[in-house]
Structure formats: C-alpha cells, structure tokens
C-alpha cells in the first residue's frame, strides 16, 4: 500500500486497484505540486469536514473521475446536491467498502462551507476523523481536532498502525496536545499534519518528534510517498 502526502491534511492511499483521496485540498494548497493534479484519479474521496482546506477540490475531482465521496451526512448532502455520487455516514458508524472498512470518529472542531464569492455559510454538520482498515492495516486520520480524552478509547479499541495527527495549533491541536494524543492512541507510527501551510499554523515537526523519542514519527515532505504493509 502506498501513501502520498500532499501537504496540509491531504493524502492519497493506493491499495490494490483503488485510489483513495483524503481531504484533497490541492489547487489552493501552497504545498501541493500543481502539475500532478491531472494524474489523480480517485475511486473514493473521504472528506472530514466542510472547511475549504479539507473539502478542497473534492467536487471537481469527483465529477471528473466519477468518484464516490464518503463524508458525514450533512456534508455528503451538500456535496451530493452538486451531482456527485456520495456515501453518507456518521460518527460511530462503520461500513465495509471494496477497498476496506471506514469508521467515522468524533473530531472537536467546526464544519461549515463558506462560499468565497458571497461569504454565505452553509452548515455541513459535525466534523469527523476516519479510522481506515485496509488489508488489516489501520490508519487513523484525525481530521481537524483539538485533543479529546476519547482518543484513549479509540486507541484501546484499535491497534493503530499509522496516525495522522495535526500539530499546527491555532485551529487544531498543537505539539504538546498532539504528544498527549499519541499517548492516548498508542499508534505504531505517526505522521504530523496540518502545519506550515500558512503562517497561522507554523509548527516544528522535529520538536514534536523529539518529544516522543520512543515512537516512530515520519515527517513527510509534501508530494512524497511511503510504502507501508507490503
Ligand atoms: Ni477545519
Ligand atoms: Mn483545517
């Protein structure tokens, strides 16, 4: 299985014949290598919440590739109203897709779509995180969230192989709270996300790495790929 990081919270997971995008904030993502946009052909797109830096290019990509968008119900309804195929889910629910199992977790954050043209706000329900079980490899994408104690429960119930955790502070957990999240979740590996995209979320992933020396922290450069579970 291959995991590509595009910067911010955007990932691509390639497993077998499936291409799965998570929070594809690409066109307006200063960390994304723009020339690779047309090479993306997602079968599924998972979206944690309606903020522009997560919904990103979901609608364009889904239309172009006939992708299925997996998102919390209200957000899926909004996306589905734009002639995109969706699979609505909600917090605590899981579903077996052809590529693997997806379960939605809580995330302590907001979720609304703000229309850039007229600043109107469309409420898109609760934000979420995703627990993915792909060929028995468990990935937790926390979405945008502050630290919450139920991460302990998520860690107790799931042997997480890879946790994708925000460290950028201001809108989400900062480094100190992410260190506590790692203690609760007890993942084998961690990739820090949602930092250094904009000045407001400047953060030093090396500092995070140094605070949890017993854990494998993978600091991924944007637009690079790692292979796991092969
Ligand atoms: Ni957000
Ligand atoms: Mn965000």
PDB file of N, CA and C in Angstrom, residues 122-220:
ATOM      1  N   UNK A 122     -22.785  27.701   4.651  1.00  0.00           N
ATOM      2  CA  UNK A 122     -23.652  26.525   4.606  1.00  0.00           C
ATOM      3  C   UNK A 122     -23.176  25.555   5.685  1.00  0.00           C
ATOM      4  N   UNK A 123     -24.081  25.248   6.602  1.00  0.00           N
ATOM      5  CA  UNK A 123     -23.755  24.348   7.707  1.00  0.00           C
ATOM      6  C   UNK A 123     -23.580  22.925   7.179  1.00  0.00           C
ATOM      7  N   UNK A 124     -22.495  22.285   7.509  1.00  0.00           N
ATOM      8  CA  UNK A 124     -22.256  20.934   6.982  1.00  0.00           C
ATOM      9  C   UNK A 124     -22.080  19.900   8.107  1.00  0.00           C
ATOM     10  N   UNK A 125     -22.788  20.123   9.223  1.00  0.00           N
ATOM     11  CA  UNK A 125     -22.866  19.093  10.256  1.00  0.00           C
ATOM     12  C   UNK A 125     -21.636  19.013  11.138  1.00  0.00           C
ATOM     13  N   UNK A 126     -21.429  17.841  11.709  1.00  0.00           N
ATOM     14  CA  UNK A 126     -20.277  17.635  12.586  1.00  0.00           C
ATOM     15  C   UNK A 126     -19.050  17.242  11.774  1.00  0.00           C
ATOM     16  N   UNK A 127     -17.884  17.708  12.200  1.00  0.00           N
ATOM     17  CA  UNK A 127     -16.650  17.242  11.571  1.00  0.00           C
ATOM     18  C   UNK A 127     -16.351  15.822  12.058  1.00  0.00           C
ATOM     19  N   UNK A 128     -15.459  15.152  11.386  1.00  0.00           N
ATOM     20  CA  UNK A 128     -15.117  13.783  11.815  1.00  0.00           C
ATOM     21  C   UNK A 128     -13.642  13.497  11.596  1.00  0.00           C
ATOM     22  N   UNK A 129     -13.230  12.364  12.137  1.00  0.00           N
ATOM     23  CA  UNK A 129     -11.960  11.752  11.779  1.00  0.00           C
ATOM     24  C   UNK A 129     -12.300  10.429  11.104  1.00  0.00           C
ATOM     25  N   UNK A 130     -11.309   9.774  10.513  1.00  0.00           N
ATOM     26  CA  UNK A 130     -11.540   8.492   9.855  1.00  0.00           C
ATOM     27  C   UNK A 130     -10.615   7.420  10.410  1.00  0.00           C
ATOM     28  N   UNK A 131     -11.221   6.282  10.718  1.00  0.00           N
ATOM     29  CA  UNK A 131     -10.432   5.079  11.010  1.00  0.00           C
ATOM     30  C   UNK A 131     -10.571   4.182   9.789  1.00  0.00           C
ATOM     31  N   UNK A 132      -9.458   3.862   9.173  1.00  0.00           N
ATOM     32  CA  UNK A 132      -9.481   3.017   7.981  1.00  0.00           C
ATOM     33  C   UNK A 132      -8.828   1.681   8.295  1.00  0.00           C
ATOM     34  N   UNK A 133      -9.483   0.625   7.895  1.00  0.00           N
ATOM     35  CA  UNK A 133      -8.852  -0.692   7.965  1.00  0.00           C
ATOM     36  C   UNK A 133      -8.721  -1.210   6.536  1.00  0.00           C
ATOM     37  N   UNK A 134      -7.505  -1.108   6.013  1.00  0.00           N
ATOM     38  CA  UNK A 134      -7.251  -1.520   4.632  1.00  0.00           C
ATOM     39  C   UNK A 134      -6.289  -2.700   4.685  1.00  0.00           C
ATOM     40  N   UNK A 135      -6.771  -3.872   4.351  1.00  0.00           N
ATOM     41  CA  UNK A 135      -5.961  -5.108   4.421  1.00  0.00           C
ATOM     42  C   UNK A 135      -5.305  -5.262   5.790  1.00  0.00           C
ATOM     43  N   UNK A 136      -6.107  -5.023   6.832  1.00  0.00           N
ATOM     44  CA  UNK A 136      -5.655  -5.142   8.219  1.00  0.00           C
ATOM     45  C   UNK A 136      -4.575  -4.149   8.634  1.00  0.00           C
ATOM     46  N   UNK A 137      -4.380  -3.123   7.854  1.00  0.00           N
ATOM     47  CA  UNK A 137      -3.502  -2.022   8.246  1.00  0.00           C
ATOM     48  C   UNK A 137      -4.415  -0.873   8.670  1.00  0.00           C
ATOM     49  N   UNK A 138      -4.229  -0.409   9.917  1.00  0.00           N
ATOM     50  CA  UNK A 138      -5.172   0.560  10.480  1.00  0.00           C
ATOM     51  C   UNK A 138      -4.594   1.969  10.490  1.00  0.00           C
ATOM     52  N   UNK A 139      -5.274   2.830   9.782  1.00  0.00           N
ATOM     53  CA  UNK A 139      -4.862   4.238   9.686  1.00  0.00           C
ATOM     54  C   UNK A 139      -5.925   5.090  10.382  1.00  0.00           C
ATOM     55  N   UNK A 140      -5.461   5.999  11.226  1.00  0.00           N
ATOM     56  CA  UNK A 140      -6.371   6.971  11.843  1.00  0.00           C
ATOM     57  C   UNK A 140      -6.019   8.369  11.333  1.00  0.00           C
ATOM     58  N   UNK A 141      -6.939   8.975  10.576  1.00  0.00           N
ATOM     59  CA  UNK A 141      -6.780  10.366  10.150  1.00  0.00           C
ATOM     60  C   UNK A 141      -7.663  11.188  11.084  1.00  0.00           C
ATOM     61  N   UNK A 142      -7.044  11.992  11.922  1.00  0.00           N
ATOM     62  CA  UNK A 142      -7.799  12.670  12.982  1.00  0.00           C
ATOM     63  C   UNK A 142      -8.668  13.806  12.459  1.00  0.00           C
ATOM     64  N   UNK A 143      -8.466  14.233  11.205  1.00  0.00           N
ATOM     65  CA  UNK A 143      -9.163  15.416  10.714  1.00  0.00           C
ATOM     66  C   UNK A 143      -8.640  16.647  11.434  1.00  0.00           C
ATOM     67  N   UNK A 144      -9.433  17.691  11.493  1.00  0.00           N
ATOM     68  CA  UNK A 144      -9.085  18.853  12.311  1.00  0.00           C
ATOM     69  C   UNK A 144      -9.705  18.619  13.676  1.00  0.00           C
ATOM     70  N   UNK A 145      -8.890  18.634  14.701  1.00  0.00           N
ATOM     71  CA  UNK A 145      -9.460  18.434  16.033  1.00  0.00           C
ATOM     72  C   UNK A 145      -8.529  18.956  17.122  1.00  0.00           C
ATOM     73  N   UNK A 146      -9.154  19.330  18.230  1.00  0.00           N
ATOM     74  CA  UNK A 146      -8.405  19.521  19.452  1.00  0.00           C
ATOM     75  C   UNK A 146      -8.237  18.168  20.114  1.00  0.00           C
ATOM     76  N   UNK A 147      -7.434  18.164  21.160  1.00  0.00           N
ATOM     77  CA  UNK A 147      -7.248  16.939  21.937  1.00  0.00           C
ATOM     78  C   UNK A 147      -8.556  16.565  22.624  1.00  0.00           C
ATOM     79  N   UNK A 148      -8.918  15.296  22.611  1.00  0.00           N
ATOM     80  CA  UNK A 148     -10.084  14.854  23.387  1.00  0.00           C
ATOM     81  C   UNK A 148      -9.774  13.502  24.033  1.00  0.00           C
ATOM     82  N   UNK A 149     -10.368  13.317  25.199  1.00  0.00           N
ATOM     83  CA  UNK A 149      -9.987  12.152  26.002  1.00  0.00           C
ATOM     84  C   UNK A 149     -10.440  10.837  25.378  1.00  0.00           C
ATOM     85  N   UNK A 150     -11.479  10.878  24.522  1.00  0.00           N
ATOM     86  CA  UNK A 150     -11.928   9.644  23.859  1.00  0.00           C
ATOM     87  C   UNK A 150     -10.884   9.074  22.894  1.00  0.00           C
ATOM     88  N   UNK A 151      -9.833   9.840  22.635  1.00  0.00           N
ATOM     89  CA  UNK A 151      -8.723   9.246  21.855  1.00  0.00           C
ATOM     90  C   UNK A 151      -8.186   8.022  22.583  1.00  0.00           C
ATOM     91  N   UNK A 152      -8.290   8.028  23.895  1.00  0.00           N
ATOM     92  CA  UNK A 152      -7.880   6.871  24.704  1.00  0.00           C
ATOM     93  C   UNK A 152      -8.718   5.650  24.309  1.00  0.00           C
ATOM     94  N   UNK A 153     -10.025   5.874  24.155  1.00  0.00           N
ATOM     95  CA  UNK A 153     -10.935   4.785  23.766  1.00  0.00           C
ATOM     96  C   UNK A 153     -10.625   4.304  22.344  1.00  0.00           C
ATOM     97  N   UNK A 154     -10.375   5.253  21.452  1.00  0.00           N
ATOM     98  CA  UNK A 154     -10.029   4.882  20.067  1.00  0.00           C
ATOM     99  C   UNK A 154      -8.759   4.027  20.073  1.00  0.00           C
ATOM    100  N   UNK A 155      -7.799   4.408  20.893  1.00  0.00           N
ATOM    101  CA  UNK A 155      -6.555   3.646  20.997  1.00  0.00           C
ATOM    102  C   UNK A 155      -6.749   2.286  21.654  1.00  0.00           C
ATOM    103  N   UNK A 156      -7.645   2.232  22.643  1.00  0.00           N
ATOM    104  CA  UNK A 156      -7.904   0.956  23.330  1.00  0.00           C
ATOM    105  C   UNK A 156      -8.602  -0.036  22.406  1.00  0.00           C
ATOM    106  N   UNK A 157      -9.473   0.463  21.546  1.00  0.00           N
ATOM    107  CA  UNK A 157     -10.291  -0.422  20.700  1.00  0.00           C
ATOM    108  C   UNK A 157      -9.634  -0.760  19.363  1.00  0.00           C
ATOM    109  N   UNK A 158      -8.591  -0.026  18.996  1.00  0.00           N
ATOM    110  CA  UNK A 158      -7.980  -0.232  17.680  1.00  0.00           C
ATOM    111  C   UNK A 158      -6.460  -0.253  17.794  1.00  0.00           C
ATOM    112  N   UNK A 159      -5.842  -1.247  17.172  1.00  0.00           N
ATOM    113  CA  UNK A 159      -4.376  -1.285  17.117  1.00  0.00           C
ATOM    114  C   UNK A 159      -3.945  -0.436  15.928  1.00  0.00           C
ATOM    115  N   UNK A 160      -3.734   0.840  16.196  1.00  0.00           N
ATOM    116  CA  UNK A 160      -3.482   1.781  15.102  1.00  0.00           C
ATOM    117  C   UNK A 160      -2.045   1.633  14.589  1.00  0.00           C
ATOM    118  N   UNK A 161      -1.921   1.389  13.302  1.00  0.00           N
ATOM    119  CA  UNK A 161      -0.590   1.282  12.693  1.00  0.00           C
ATOM    120  C   UNK A 161      -0.020   2.656  12.375  1.00  0.00           C
ATOM    121  N   UNK A 162      -0.899   3.545  11.922  1.00  0.00           N
ATOM    122  CA  UNK A 162      -0.432   4.857  11.473  1.00  0.00           C
ATOM    123  C   UNK A 162      -1.461   5.914  11.854  1.00  0.00           C
ATOM    124  N   UNK A 163      -1.015   6.911  12.625  1.00  0.00           N
ATOM    125  CA  UNK A 163      -1.909   8.016  12.999  1.00  0.00           C
ATOM    126  C   UNK A 163      -1.456   9.291  12.305  1.00  0.00           C
ATOM    127  N   UNK A 164      -2.404   9.975  11.680  1.00  0.00           N
ATOM    128  CA  UNK A 164      -2.145  11.250  11.013  1.00  0.00           C
ATOM    129  C   UNK A 164      -2.719  12.327  11.917  1.00  0.00           C
ATOM    130  N   UNK A 165      -1.839  13.074  12.578  1.00  0.00           N
ATOM    131  CA  UNK A 165      -2.285  13.968  13.655  1.00  0.00           C
ATOM    132  C   UNK A 165      -1.872  15.417  13.407  1.00  0.00           C
ATOM    133  N   UNK A 166      -2.841  16.340  13.569  1.00  0.00           N
ATOM    134  CA  UNK A 166      -2.496  17.760  13.403  1.00  0.00           C
ATOM    135  C   UNK A 166      -1.588  18.253  14.523  1.00  0.00           C
ATOM    136  N   UNK A 167      -0.644  19.112  14.150  1.00  0.00           N
ATOM    137  CA  UNK A 167       0.262  19.712  15.147  1.00  0.00           C
ATOM    138  C   UNK A 167       0.366  21.237  14.982  1.00  0.00           C
ATOM    139  N   UNK A 168      -0.434  21.806  14.087  1.00  0.00           N
ATOM    140  CA  UNK A 168      -0.229  23.214  13.694  1.00  0.00           C
ATOM    141  C   UNK A 168      -0.727  24.254  14.680  1.00  0.00           C
ATOM    142  N   UNK A 169      -1.489  23.811  15.692  1.00  0.00           N
ATOM    143  CA  UNK A 169      -2.023  24.746  16.697  1.00  0.00           C
ATOM    144  C   UNK A 169      -2.995  25.752  16.047  1.00  0.00           C
ATOM    145  N   UNK A 170      -3.458  26.693  16.788  1.00  0.00           N
ATOM    146  CA  UNK A 170      -4.417  27.727  16.380  1.00  0.00           C
ATOM    147  C   UNK A 170      -5.791  27.160  16.024  1.00  0.00           C
ATOM    148  N   UNK A 171      -5.894  26.312  14.993  1.00  0.00           N
ATOM    149  CA  UNK A 171      -7.190  25.727  14.620  1.00  0.00           C
ATOM    150  C   UNK A 171      -7.361  24.303  15.163  1.00  0.00           C
ATOM    151  N   UNK A 172      -6.267  23.684  15.542  1.00  0.00           N
ATOM    152  CA  UNK A 172      -6.274  22.260  15.961  1.00  0.00           C
ATOM    153  C   UNK A 172      -5.298  22.080  17.118  1.00  0.00           C
ATOM    154  N   UNK A 173      -5.061  20.836  17.481  1.00  0.00           N
ATOM    155  CA  UNK A 173      -4.033  20.544  18.462  1.00  0.00           C
ATOM    156  C   UNK A 173      -2.715  21.180  18.039  1.00  0.00           C
ATOM    157  N   UNK A 174      -1.957  21.632  19.029  1.00  0.00           N
ATOM    158  CA  UNK A 174      -0.567  21.988  18.803  1.00  0.00           C
ATOM    159  C   UNK A 174       0.299  20.816  19.227  1.00  0.00           C
ATOM    160  N   UNK A 175       1.593  21.043  19.262  1.00  0.00           N
ATOM    161  CA  UNK A 175       2.538  19.952  19.532  1.00  0.00           C
ATOM    162  C   UNK A 175       2.298  19.292  20.890  1.00  0.00           C
ATOM    163  N   UNK A 176       2.137  20.083  21.934  1.00  0.00           N
ATOM    164  CA  UNK A 176       2.015  19.492  23.277  1.00  0.00           C
ATOM    165  C   UNK A 176       0.786  18.603  23.390  1.00  0.00           C
ATOM    166  N   UNK A 177      -0.333  19.063  22.835  1.00  0.00           N
ATOM    167  CA  UNK A 177      -1.549  18.243  22.885  1.00  0.00           C
ATOM    168  C   UNK A 177      -1.427  17.031  21.956  1.00  0.00           C
ATOM    169  N   UNK A 178      -0.714  17.179  20.856  1.00  0.00           N
ATOM    170  CA  UNK A 178      -0.511  16.029  19.962  1.00  0.00           C
ATOM    171  C   UNK A 178       0.339  14.959  20.637  1.00  0.00           C
ATOM    172  N   UNK A 179       1.267  15.384  21.476  1.00  0.00           N
ATOM    173  CA  UNK A 179       2.071  14.414  22.249  1.00  0.00           C
ATOM    174  C   UNK A 179       1.152  13.612  23.176  1.00  0.00           C
ATOM    175  N   UNK A 180       0.227  14.296  23.797  1.00  0.00           N
ATOM    176  CA  UNK A 180      -0.744  13.618  24.671  1.00  0.00           C
ATOM    177  C   UNK A 180      -1.652  12.695  23.846  1.00  0.00           C
ATOM    178  N   UNK A 181      -2.022  13.142  22.659  1.00  0.00           N
ATOM    179  CA  UNK A 181      -2.854  12.310  21.760  1.00  0.00           C
ATOM    180  C   UNK A 181      -2.130  11.007  21.426  1.00  0.00           C
ATOM    181  N   UNK A 182      -0.842  11.098  21.206  1.00  0.00           N
ATOM    182  CA  UNK A 182      -0.053   9.895  20.893  1.00  0.00           C
ATOM    183  C   UNK A 182      -0.083   8.933  22.079  1.00  0.00           C
ATOM    184  N   UNK A 183       0.005   9.492  23.289  1.00  0.00           N
ATOM    185  CA  UNK A 183      -0.078   8.646  24.489  1.00  0.00           C
ATOM    186  C   UNK A 183      -1.433   7.923  24.540  1.00  0.00           C
ATOM    187  N   UNK A 184      -2.507   8.630  24.229  1.00  0.00           N
ATOM    188  CA  UNK A 184      -3.856   8.036  24.263  1.00  0.00           C
ATOM    189  C   UNK A 184      -4.050   7.002  23.158  1.00  0.00           C
ATOM    190  N   UNK A 185      -3.582   7.326  21.967  1.00  0.00           N
ATOM    191  CA  UNK A 185      -3.873   6.492  20.776  1.00  0.00           C
ATOM    192  C   UNK A 185      -2.923   5.310  20.643  1.00  0.00           C
ATOM    193  N   UNK A 186      -1.702   5.490  21.149  1.00  0.00           N
ATOM    194  CA  UNK A 186      -0.657   4.467  21.085  1.00  0.00           C
ATOM    195  C   UNK A 186      -0.460   3.859  19.681  1.00  0.00           C
ATOM    196  N   UNK A 187      -0.296   4.708  18.682  1.00  0.00           N
ATOM    197  CA  UNK A 187      -0.087   4.186  17.323  1.00  0.00           C
ATOM    198  C   UNK A 187       1.358   3.731  17.123  1.00  0.00           C
ATOM    199  N   UNK A 188       1.562   2.852  16.138  1.00  0.00           N
ATOM    200  CA  UNK A 188       2.938   2.420  15.846  1.00  0.00           C
ATOM    201  C   UNK A 188       3.739   3.546  15.199  1.00  0.00           C
ATOM    202  N   UNK A 189       3.108   4.255  14.276  1.00  0.00           N
ATOM    203  CA  UNK A 189       3.784   5.345  13.569  1.00  0.00           C
ATOM    204  C   UNK A 189       2.875   6.562  13.517  1.00  0.00           C
ATOM    205  N   UNK A 190       3.494   7.731  13.419  1.00  0.00           N
ATOM    206  CA  UNK A 190       2.727   8.973  13.374  1.00  0.00           C
ATOM    207  C   UNK A 190       3.266   9.857  12.244  1.00  0.00           C
ATOM    208  N   UNK A 191       2.365  10.429  11.480  1.00  0.00           N
ATOM    209  CA  UNK A 191       2.745  11.475  10.521  1.00  0.00           C
ATOM    210  C   UNK A 191       2.069  12.773  10.984  1.00  0.00           C
ATOM    211  N   UNK A 192       2.865  13.806  11.319  1.00  0.00           N
ATOM    212  CA  UNK A 192       2.255  15.092  11.691  1.00  0.00           C
ATOM    213  C   UNK A 192       1.673  15.789  10.459  1.00  0.00           C
ATOM    214  N   UNK A 193       0.503  16.424  10.642  1.00  0.00           N
ATOM    215  CA  UNK A 193      -0.187  17.094   9.529  1.00  0.00           C
ATOM    216  C   UNK A 193      -0.706  18.466   9.966  1.00  0.00           C
ATOM    217  N   UNK A 194      -1.279  19.191   9.011  1.00  0.00           N
ATOM    218  CA  UNK A 194      -1.940  20.477   9.282  1.00  0.00           C
ATOM    219  C   UNK A 194      -0.993  21.473   9.951  1.00  0.00           C
ATOM    220  N   UNK A 195       0.192  21.633   9.339  1.00  0.00           N
ATOM    221  CA  UNK A 195       1.162  22.612   9.843  1.00  0.00           C
ATOM    222  C   UNK A 195       1.963  23.159   8.663  1.00  0.00           C
ATOM    223  N   UNK A 196       2.461  24.400   8.838  1.00  0.00           N
ATOM    224  CA  UNK A 196       3.349  25.065   7.865  1.00  0.00           C
ATOM    225  C   UNK A 196       2.714  25.288   6.486  1.00  0.00           C
ATOM    226  N   UNK A 197       1.399  25.200   6.418  1.00  0.00           N
ATOM    227  CA  UNK A 197       0.721  25.529   5.163  1.00  0.00           C
ATOM    228  C   UNK A 197       0.569  27.043   5.068  1.00  0.00           C
ATOM    229  N   UNK A 198       0.249  27.642   6.201  1.00  0.00           N
ATOM    230  CA  UNK A 198       0.072  29.093   6.301  1.00  0.00           C
ATOM    231  C   UNK A 198       0.821  29.562   7.561  1.00  0.00           C
ATOM    232  N   UNK A 199       1.060  30.871   7.652  1.00  0.00           N
ATOM    233  CA  UNK A 199       1.775  31.405   8.811  1.00  0.00           C
ATOM    234  C   UNK A 199       1.073  31.105  10.134  1.00  0.00           C
ATOM    235  N   UNK A 200      -0.263  31.100  10.107  1.00  0.00           N
ATOM    236  CA  UNK A 200      -1.020  30.887  11.348  1.00  0.00           C
ATOM    237  C   UNK A 200      -0.771  29.516  11.975  1.00  0.00           C
ATOM    238  N   UNK A 201      -0.350  28.559  11.181  1.00  0.00           N
ATOM    239  CA  UNK A 201      -0.167  27.194  11.705  1.00  0.00           C
ATOM    240  C   UNK A 201       1.285  26.726  11.537  1.00  0.00           C
ATOM    241  N   UNK A 202       2.194  27.674  11.760  1.00  0.00           N
ATOM    242  CA  UNK A 202       3.622  27.325  11.749  1.00  0.00           C
ATOM    243  C   UNK A 202       3.934  26.413  12.931  1.00  0.00           C
ATOM    244  N   UNK A 203       4.644  25.345  12.665  1.00  0.00           N
ATOM    245  CA  UNK A 203       4.968  24.411  13.741  1.00  0.00           C
ATOM    246  C   UNK A 203       6.203  23.622  13.335  1.00  0.00           C
ATOM    247  N   UNK A 204       6.943  23.146  14.329  1.00  0.00           N
ATOM    248  CA  UNK A 204       8.197  22.436  14.047  1.00  0.00           C
ATOM    249  C   UNK A 204       8.028  20.929  14.282  1.00  0.00           C
ATOM    250  N   UNK A 205       7.913  20.147  13.207  1.00  0.00           N
ATOM    251  CA  UNK A 205       7.691  18.707  13.380  1.00  0.00           C
ATOM    252  C   UNK A 205       8.866  18.011  14.061  1.00  0.00           C
ATOM    253  N   UNK A 206      10.068  18.592  13.955  1.00  0.00           N
ATOM    254  CA  UNK A 206      11.234  17.989  14.626  1.00  0.00           C
ATOM    255  C   UNK A 206      11.088  18.070  16.140  1.00  0.00           C
ATOM    256  N   UNK A 207      10.504  19.174  16.595  1.00  0.00           N
ATOM    257  CA  UNK A 207      10.273  19.341  18.042  1.00  0.00           C
ATOM    258  C   UNK A 207       9.279  18.271  18.520  1.00  0.00           C
ATOM    259  N   UNK A 208       8.234  18.072  17.726  1.00  0.00           N
ATOM    260  CA  UNK A 208       7.233  17.025  18.032  1.00  0.00           C
ATOM    261  C   UNK A 208       7.919  15.663  18.079  1.00  0.00           C
ATOM    262  N   UNK A 209       8.741  15.390  17.100  1.00  0.00           N
ATOM    263  CA  UNK A 209       9.464  14.109  17.025  1.00  0.00           C
ATOM    264  C   UNK A 209      10.340  13.914  18.267  1.00  0.00           C
ATOM    265  N   UNK A 210      11.021  14.977  18.674  1.00  0.00           N
ATOM    266  CA  UNK A 210      11.936  14.870  19.811  1.00  0.00           C
ATOM    267  C   UNK A 210      11.214  14.633  21.127  1.00  0.00           C
ATOM    268  N   UNK A 211       9.956  15.049  21.198  1.00  0.00           N
ATOM    269  CA  UNK A 211       9.201  14.888  22.450  1.00  0.00           C
ATOM    270  C   UNK A 211       8.664  13.465  22.644  1.00  0.00           C
ATOM    271  N   UNK A 212       8.666  12.671  21.574  1.00  0.00           N
ATOM    272  CA  UNK A 212       8.202  11.278  21.691  1.00  0.00           C
ATOM    273  C   UNK A 212       9.245  10.321  21.077  1.00  0.00           C
ATOM    274  N   UNK A 213      10.428  10.288  21.721  1.00  0.00           N
ATOM    275  CA  UNK A 213      11.548   9.526  21.155  1.00  0.00           C
ATOM    276  C   UNK A 213      11.279   8.028  21.014  1.00  0.00           C
ATOM    277  N   UNK A 214      10.322   7.511  21.787  1.00  0.00           N
ATOM    278  CA  UNK A 214      10.037   6.068  21.700  1.00  0.00           C
ATOM    279  C   UNK A 214       9.142   5.718  20.524  1.00  0.00           C
ATOM    280  N   UNK A 215       8.640   6.722  19.839  1.00  0.00           N
ATOM    281  CA  UNK A 215       7.693   6.482  18.736  1.00  0.00           C
ATOM    282  C   UNK A 215       8.338   6.810  17.390  1.00  0.00           C
ATOM    283  N   UNK A 216       7.854   6.147  16.354  1.00  0.00           N
ATOM    284  CA  UNK A 216       8.357   6.455  15.023  1.00  0.00           C
ATOM    285  C   UNK A 216       7.524   7.571  14.400  1.00  0.00           C
ATOM    286  N   UNK A 217       8.096   8.762  14.364  1.00  0.00           N
ATOM    287  CA  UNK A 217       7.423   9.900  13.737  1.00  0.00           C
ATOM    288  C   UNK A 217       8.000  10.073  12.335  1.00  0.00           C
ATOM    289  N   UNK A 218       7.142   9.984  11.336  1.00  0.00           N
ATOM    290  CA  UNK A 218       7.580  10.141   9.952  1.00  0.00           C
ATOM    291  C   UNK A 218       7.225  11.555   9.516  1.00  0.00           C
ATOM    292  N   UNK A 219       8.242  12.363   9.309  1.00  0.00           N
ATOM    293  CA  UNK A 219       7.996  13.730   8.834  1.00  0.00           C
ATOM    294  C   UNK A 219       8.022  13.682   7.319  1.00  0.00           C
ATOM    295  N   UNK A 220       6.850  13.689   6.727  1.00  0.00           N
ATOM    296  CA  UNK A 220       6.782  13.558   5.270  1.00  0.00           C
ATOM    297  C   UNK A 220       6.900  14.912   4.593  1.00  0.00           C
TER     298      UNK A 220
END
